[in-house]
mmCIF file of C-alpha atoms in Angstrom:
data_model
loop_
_atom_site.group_PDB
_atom_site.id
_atom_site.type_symbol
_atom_site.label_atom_id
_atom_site.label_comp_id
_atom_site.label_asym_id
_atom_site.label_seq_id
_atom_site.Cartn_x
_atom_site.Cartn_y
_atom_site.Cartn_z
ATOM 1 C CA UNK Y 246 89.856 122.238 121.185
ATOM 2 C CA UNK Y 247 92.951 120.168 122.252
ATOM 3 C CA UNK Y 248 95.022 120.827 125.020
ATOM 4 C CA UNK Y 249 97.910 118.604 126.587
ATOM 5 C CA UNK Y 250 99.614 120.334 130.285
ATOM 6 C CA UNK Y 251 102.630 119.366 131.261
ATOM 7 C CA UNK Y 252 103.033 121.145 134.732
ATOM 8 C CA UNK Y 253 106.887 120.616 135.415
ATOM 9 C CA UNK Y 254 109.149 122.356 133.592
ATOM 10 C CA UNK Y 255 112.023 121.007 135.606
ATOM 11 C CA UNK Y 256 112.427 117.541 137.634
ATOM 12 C CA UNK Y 257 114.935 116.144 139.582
ATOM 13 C CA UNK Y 258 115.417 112.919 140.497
ATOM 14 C CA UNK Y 259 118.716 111.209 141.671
ATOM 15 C CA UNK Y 260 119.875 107.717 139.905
ATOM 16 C CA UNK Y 261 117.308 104.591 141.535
ATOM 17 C CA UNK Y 262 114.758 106.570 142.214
ATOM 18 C CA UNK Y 263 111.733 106.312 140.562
ATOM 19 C CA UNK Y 264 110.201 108.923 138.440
ATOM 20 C CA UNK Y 265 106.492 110.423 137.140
ATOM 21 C CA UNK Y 266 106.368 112.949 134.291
ATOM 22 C CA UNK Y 267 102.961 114.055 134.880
ATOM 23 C CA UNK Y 268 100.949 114.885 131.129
ATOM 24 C CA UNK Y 269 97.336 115.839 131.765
ATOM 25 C CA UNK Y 270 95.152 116.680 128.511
ATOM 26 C CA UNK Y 271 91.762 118.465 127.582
ATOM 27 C CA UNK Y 272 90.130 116.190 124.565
ATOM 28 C CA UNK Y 273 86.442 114.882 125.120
ATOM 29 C CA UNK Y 274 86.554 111.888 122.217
ATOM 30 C CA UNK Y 275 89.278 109.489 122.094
ATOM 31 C CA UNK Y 276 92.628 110.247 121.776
ATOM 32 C CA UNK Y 277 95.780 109.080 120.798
ATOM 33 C CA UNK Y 278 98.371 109.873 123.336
ATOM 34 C CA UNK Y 279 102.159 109.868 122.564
ATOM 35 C CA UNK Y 280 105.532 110.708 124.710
ATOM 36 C CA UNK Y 281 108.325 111.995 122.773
ATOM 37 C CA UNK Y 282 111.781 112.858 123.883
ATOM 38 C CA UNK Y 283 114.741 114.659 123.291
ATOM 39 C CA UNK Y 284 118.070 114.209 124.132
ATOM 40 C CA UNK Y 285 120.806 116.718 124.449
ATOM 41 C CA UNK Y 286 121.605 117.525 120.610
ATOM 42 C CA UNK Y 287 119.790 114.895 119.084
ATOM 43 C CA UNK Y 288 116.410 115.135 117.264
ATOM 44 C CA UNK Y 289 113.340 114.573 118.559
ATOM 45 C CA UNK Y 290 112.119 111.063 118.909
ATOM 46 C CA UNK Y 291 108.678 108.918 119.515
ATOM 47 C CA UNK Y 292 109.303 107.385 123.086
ATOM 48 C CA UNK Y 293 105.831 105.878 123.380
ATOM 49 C CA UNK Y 294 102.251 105.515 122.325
ATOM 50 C CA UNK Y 295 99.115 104.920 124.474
ATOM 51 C CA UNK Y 296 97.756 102.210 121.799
ATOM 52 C CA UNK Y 297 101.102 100.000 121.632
ATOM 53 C CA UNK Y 298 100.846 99.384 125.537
ATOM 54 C CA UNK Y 299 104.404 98.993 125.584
ATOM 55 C CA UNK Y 300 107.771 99.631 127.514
ATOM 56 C CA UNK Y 301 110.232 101.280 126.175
ATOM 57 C CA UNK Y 302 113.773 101.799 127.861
ATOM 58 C CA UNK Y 303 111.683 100.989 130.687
ATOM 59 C CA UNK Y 304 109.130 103.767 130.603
ATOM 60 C CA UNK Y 305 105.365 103.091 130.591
ATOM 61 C CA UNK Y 306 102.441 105.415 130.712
ATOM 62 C CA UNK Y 307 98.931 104.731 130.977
ATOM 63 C CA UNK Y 308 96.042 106.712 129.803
ATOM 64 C CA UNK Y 309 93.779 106.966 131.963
ATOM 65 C CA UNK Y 310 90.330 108.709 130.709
ATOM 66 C CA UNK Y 311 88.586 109.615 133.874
ATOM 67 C CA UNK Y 312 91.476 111.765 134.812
ATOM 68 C CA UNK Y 313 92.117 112.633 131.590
ATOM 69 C CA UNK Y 314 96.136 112.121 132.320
ATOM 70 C CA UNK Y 315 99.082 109.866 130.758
ATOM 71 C CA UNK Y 316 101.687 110.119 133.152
ATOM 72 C CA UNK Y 317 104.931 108.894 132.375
ATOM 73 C CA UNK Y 318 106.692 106.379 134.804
ATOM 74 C CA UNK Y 319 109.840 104.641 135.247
ATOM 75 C CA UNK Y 320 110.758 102.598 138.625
ATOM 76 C CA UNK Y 321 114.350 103.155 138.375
ATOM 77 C CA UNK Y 322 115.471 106.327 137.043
ATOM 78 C CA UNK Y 323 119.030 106.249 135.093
ATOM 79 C CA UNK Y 324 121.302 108.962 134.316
ATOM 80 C CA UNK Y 325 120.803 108.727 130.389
ATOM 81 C CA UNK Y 326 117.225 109.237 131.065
ATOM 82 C CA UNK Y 327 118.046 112.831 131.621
ATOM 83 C CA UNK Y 328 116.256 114.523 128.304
ATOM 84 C CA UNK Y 329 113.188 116.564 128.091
ATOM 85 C CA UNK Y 330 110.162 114.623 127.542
ATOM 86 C CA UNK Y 331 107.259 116.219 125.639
ATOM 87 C CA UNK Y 332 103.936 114.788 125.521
ATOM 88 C CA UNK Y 333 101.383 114.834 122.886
ATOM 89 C CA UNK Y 334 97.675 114.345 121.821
ATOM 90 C CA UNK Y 335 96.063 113.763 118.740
ATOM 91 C CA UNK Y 336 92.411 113.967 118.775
ATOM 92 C CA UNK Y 337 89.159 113.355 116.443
ATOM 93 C CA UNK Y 338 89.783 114.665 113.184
ATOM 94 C CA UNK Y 339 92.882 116.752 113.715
ATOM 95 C CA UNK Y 340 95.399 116.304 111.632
ATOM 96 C CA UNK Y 341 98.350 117.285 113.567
ATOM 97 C CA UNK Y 342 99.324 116.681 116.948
ATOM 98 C CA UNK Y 343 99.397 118.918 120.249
ATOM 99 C CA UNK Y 344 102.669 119.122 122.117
ATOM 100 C CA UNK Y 345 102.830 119.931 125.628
ATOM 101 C CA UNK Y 346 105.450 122.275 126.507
ATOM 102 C CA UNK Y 347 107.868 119.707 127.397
ATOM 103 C CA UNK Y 348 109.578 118.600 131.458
ATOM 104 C CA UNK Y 349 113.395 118.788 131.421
ATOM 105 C CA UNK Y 350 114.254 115.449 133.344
ATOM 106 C CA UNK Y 351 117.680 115.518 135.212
ATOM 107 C CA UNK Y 352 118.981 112.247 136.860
ATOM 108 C CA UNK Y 353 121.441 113.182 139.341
ATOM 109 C CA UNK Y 354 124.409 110.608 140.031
ATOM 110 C CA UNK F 90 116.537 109.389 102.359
ATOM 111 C CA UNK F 91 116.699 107.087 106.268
ATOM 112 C CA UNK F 92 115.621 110.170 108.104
ATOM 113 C CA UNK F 93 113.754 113.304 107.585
ATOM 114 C CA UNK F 94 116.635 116.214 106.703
ATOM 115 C CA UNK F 95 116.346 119.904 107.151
ATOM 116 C CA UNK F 96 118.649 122.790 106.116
ATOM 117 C CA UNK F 97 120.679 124.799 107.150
ATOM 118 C CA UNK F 98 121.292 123.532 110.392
ATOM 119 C CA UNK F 99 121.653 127.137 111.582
ATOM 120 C CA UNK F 100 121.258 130.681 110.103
ATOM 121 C CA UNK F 101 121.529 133.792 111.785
ATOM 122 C CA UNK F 102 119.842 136.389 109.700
ATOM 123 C CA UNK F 103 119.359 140.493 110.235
ATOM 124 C CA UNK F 104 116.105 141.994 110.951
ATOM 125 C CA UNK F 105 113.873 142.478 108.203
ATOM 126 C CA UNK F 106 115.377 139.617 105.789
ATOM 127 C CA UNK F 107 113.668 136.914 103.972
ATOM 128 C CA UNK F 108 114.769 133.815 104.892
ATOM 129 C CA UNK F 109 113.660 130.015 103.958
ATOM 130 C CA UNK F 110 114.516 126.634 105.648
ATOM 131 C CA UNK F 111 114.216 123.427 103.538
ATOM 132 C CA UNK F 112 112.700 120.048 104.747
ATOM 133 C CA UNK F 113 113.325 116.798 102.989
ATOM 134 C CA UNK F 114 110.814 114.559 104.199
ATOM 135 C CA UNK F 115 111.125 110.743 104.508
ATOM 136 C CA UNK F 116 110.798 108.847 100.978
ATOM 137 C CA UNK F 117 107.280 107.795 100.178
ATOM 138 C CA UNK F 118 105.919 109.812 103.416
ATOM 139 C CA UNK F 119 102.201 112.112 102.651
ATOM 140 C CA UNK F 120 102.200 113.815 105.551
ATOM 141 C CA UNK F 121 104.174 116.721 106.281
ATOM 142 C CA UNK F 122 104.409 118.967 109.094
ATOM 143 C CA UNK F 123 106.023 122.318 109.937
ATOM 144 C CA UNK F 124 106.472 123.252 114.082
ATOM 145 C CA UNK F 125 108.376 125.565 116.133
ATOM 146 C CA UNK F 126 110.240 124.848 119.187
ATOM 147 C CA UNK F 127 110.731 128.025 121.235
ATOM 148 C CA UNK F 128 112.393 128.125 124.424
ATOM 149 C CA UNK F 129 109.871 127.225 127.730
ATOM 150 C CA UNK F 130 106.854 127.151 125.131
ATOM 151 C CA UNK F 131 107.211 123.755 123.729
ATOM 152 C CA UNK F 132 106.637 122.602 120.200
ATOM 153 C CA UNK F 133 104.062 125.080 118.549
ATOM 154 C CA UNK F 134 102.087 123.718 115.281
ATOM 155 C CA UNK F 135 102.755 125.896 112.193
ATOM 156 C CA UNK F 136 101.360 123.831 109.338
ATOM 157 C CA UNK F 137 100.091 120.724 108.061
ATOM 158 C CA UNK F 138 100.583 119.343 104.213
ATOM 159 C CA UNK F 139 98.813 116.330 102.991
ATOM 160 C CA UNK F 140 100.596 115.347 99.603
ATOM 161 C CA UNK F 141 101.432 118.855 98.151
ATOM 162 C CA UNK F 142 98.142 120.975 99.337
ATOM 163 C CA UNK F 143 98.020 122.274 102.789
ATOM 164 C CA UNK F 144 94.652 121.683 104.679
ATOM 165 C CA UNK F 145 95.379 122.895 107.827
ATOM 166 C CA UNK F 146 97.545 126.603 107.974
ATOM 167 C CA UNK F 147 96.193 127.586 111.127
ATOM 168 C CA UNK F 148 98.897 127.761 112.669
ATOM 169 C CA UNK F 149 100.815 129.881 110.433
ATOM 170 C CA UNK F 150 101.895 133.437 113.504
ATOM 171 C CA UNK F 151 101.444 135.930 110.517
ATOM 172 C CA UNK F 152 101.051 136.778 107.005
ATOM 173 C CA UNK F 153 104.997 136.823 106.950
ATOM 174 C CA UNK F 154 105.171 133.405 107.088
ATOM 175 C CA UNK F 155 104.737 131.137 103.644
ATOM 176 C CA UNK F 156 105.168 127.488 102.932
ATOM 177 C CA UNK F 157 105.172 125.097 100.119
ATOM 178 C CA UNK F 158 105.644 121.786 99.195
ATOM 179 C CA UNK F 159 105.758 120.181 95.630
ATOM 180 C CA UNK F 160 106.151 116.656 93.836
ATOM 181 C CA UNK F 161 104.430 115.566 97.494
ATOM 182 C CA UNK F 162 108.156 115.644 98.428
ATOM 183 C CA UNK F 163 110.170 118.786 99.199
ATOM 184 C CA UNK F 164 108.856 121.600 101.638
ATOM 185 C CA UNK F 165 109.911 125.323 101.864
ATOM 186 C CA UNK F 166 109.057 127.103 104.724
ATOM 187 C CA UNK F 167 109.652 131.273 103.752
ATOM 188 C CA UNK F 168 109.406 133.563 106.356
ATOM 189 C CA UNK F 169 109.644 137.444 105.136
ATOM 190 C CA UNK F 170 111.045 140.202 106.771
ATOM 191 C CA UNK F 171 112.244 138.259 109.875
ATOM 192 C CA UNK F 172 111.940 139.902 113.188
ATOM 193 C CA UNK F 173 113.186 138.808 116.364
ATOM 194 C CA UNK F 174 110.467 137.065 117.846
ATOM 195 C CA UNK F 175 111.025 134.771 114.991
ATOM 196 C CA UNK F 176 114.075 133.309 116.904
ATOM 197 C CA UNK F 177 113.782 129.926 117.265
ATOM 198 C CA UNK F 178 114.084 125.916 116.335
ATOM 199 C CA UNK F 179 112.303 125.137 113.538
ATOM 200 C CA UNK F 180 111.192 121.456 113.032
ATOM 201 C CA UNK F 181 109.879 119.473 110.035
ATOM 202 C CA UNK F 182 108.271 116.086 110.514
ATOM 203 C CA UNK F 183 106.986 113.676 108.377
ATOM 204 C CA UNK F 184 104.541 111.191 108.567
ATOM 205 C CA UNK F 185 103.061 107.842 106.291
ATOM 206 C CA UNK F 186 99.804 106.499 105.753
ATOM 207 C CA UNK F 187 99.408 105.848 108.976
ATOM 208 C CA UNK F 188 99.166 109.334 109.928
ATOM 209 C CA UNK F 189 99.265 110.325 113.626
ATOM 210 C CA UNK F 190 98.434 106.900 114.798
ATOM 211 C CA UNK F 191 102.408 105.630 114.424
ATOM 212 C CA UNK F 192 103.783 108.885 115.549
ATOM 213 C CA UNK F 193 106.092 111.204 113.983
ATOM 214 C CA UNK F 194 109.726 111.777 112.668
ATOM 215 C CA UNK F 195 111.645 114.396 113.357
ATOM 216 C CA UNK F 196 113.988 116.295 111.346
ATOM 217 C CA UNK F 197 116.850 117.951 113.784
ATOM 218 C CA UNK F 198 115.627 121.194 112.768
ATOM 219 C CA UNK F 199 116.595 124.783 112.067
ATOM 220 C CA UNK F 200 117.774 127.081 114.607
ATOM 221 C CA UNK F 201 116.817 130.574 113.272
ATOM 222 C CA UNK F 202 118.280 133.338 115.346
ATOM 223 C CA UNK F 203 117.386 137.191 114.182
ATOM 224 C CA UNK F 204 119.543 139.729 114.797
#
């Protein structure tokens, strides 16, 4: 079985700071880790993936295996980050992929 | 179509109705999937269509709940005799050959209240 644990419902951060949306998951092959995110009435959208290695509006998050965590980080939070951030695991042959139950991000001014 | 496009938008509905939300996937996408996004409890998997068959219902709550989608295109998600704890967002995504490995889109979903 799959499981992906986000353990904050609710952060706070003000504007400058930096921030860590922590995503631990439960998945003894390989996975394929994803953050999505959602911004106040807009659709849900792919933020990042594990395998691009990339940086996207200045977020990164790295898998790492032995912890079995892919915590998402940004050095300088901004007040447009403020969304809630899900994050997600597909694993071996499953077709579909697990959602955490999402972190509401505020970035206070 | 440039996105993936569900309707209605919203529908309130009374206890006990049927009720059935649309999704229009992306053009040319296989892969179709059904979740629901319920307040504090995240994005729960409903079901899973590859073309028009549907491998994977295992996440289907009840026997109340039905989908289907044809011409690989088109899904119908039916839920009968609605009760409240149906309340919620419902989300269609698509996917293409890729699968999982590029990531999803989103439609912006279906908020289903029962009253």
């Amino acid at each position: 079985a799959q499981r992906v644990t986000q353990p904050e419902k609710l952060l706070s951060v003000f504007k400058g700071a930096p921030v860590e949306l922590k995503c631990n998951y439960s998945y003894s092959g390989s996975p394929e880790l994803f953050w999505y995110v959602q911004y106040s009435r807009q659709r849900l959208q792919l933020l990042l993936r594990h395998i691009s290695r990339e940086s996207i509006k200045g977020f990164t998050a790295d898998l790492n295996k032995g912890e079995t965590s892919f915590h998402l980080k940004k050095p300088f939070a901004q007040e447009e980050d403020s969304a809630m951030y899900y994050c997600a695991l597909n694993g071996g042959s499953a077709r579909q992929l697990t959602f955490g139950s999402g972190t509401q991000l505020t970035v206070l001014p | 179509g440039a996105g993936v496009s569900q309707s209605p938008s919203n529908k309130v509905t009374e206890k006990g109705k049927d009720v059935e939300l649309r999704c229009d996937p992306i053009s040319g996408h296989t892969a179709l999937y059904w979740y629901r996004q319920s307040l504090g409890q995240g994005l729960e998997f409903l079901i899973y269509f590859q073309g028009n068959s549907a491998p994977d219902k295992s996440g289907l709550p009840s026997d109340r709940f039905s989908a289907e989608r044809t011409g690989g295109s088109v899904s119908t998600l039916t839920i009968q005799r609605t009760q409240q704890e149906d309340s919620a967002v419902y989300l269609c995504a698509s996917s293409g050959t890729g699968g999982t490995v590029y990531g999803y889109t989103f439609g912006s979903g279906t908020r289903l209240t029962v009253v």
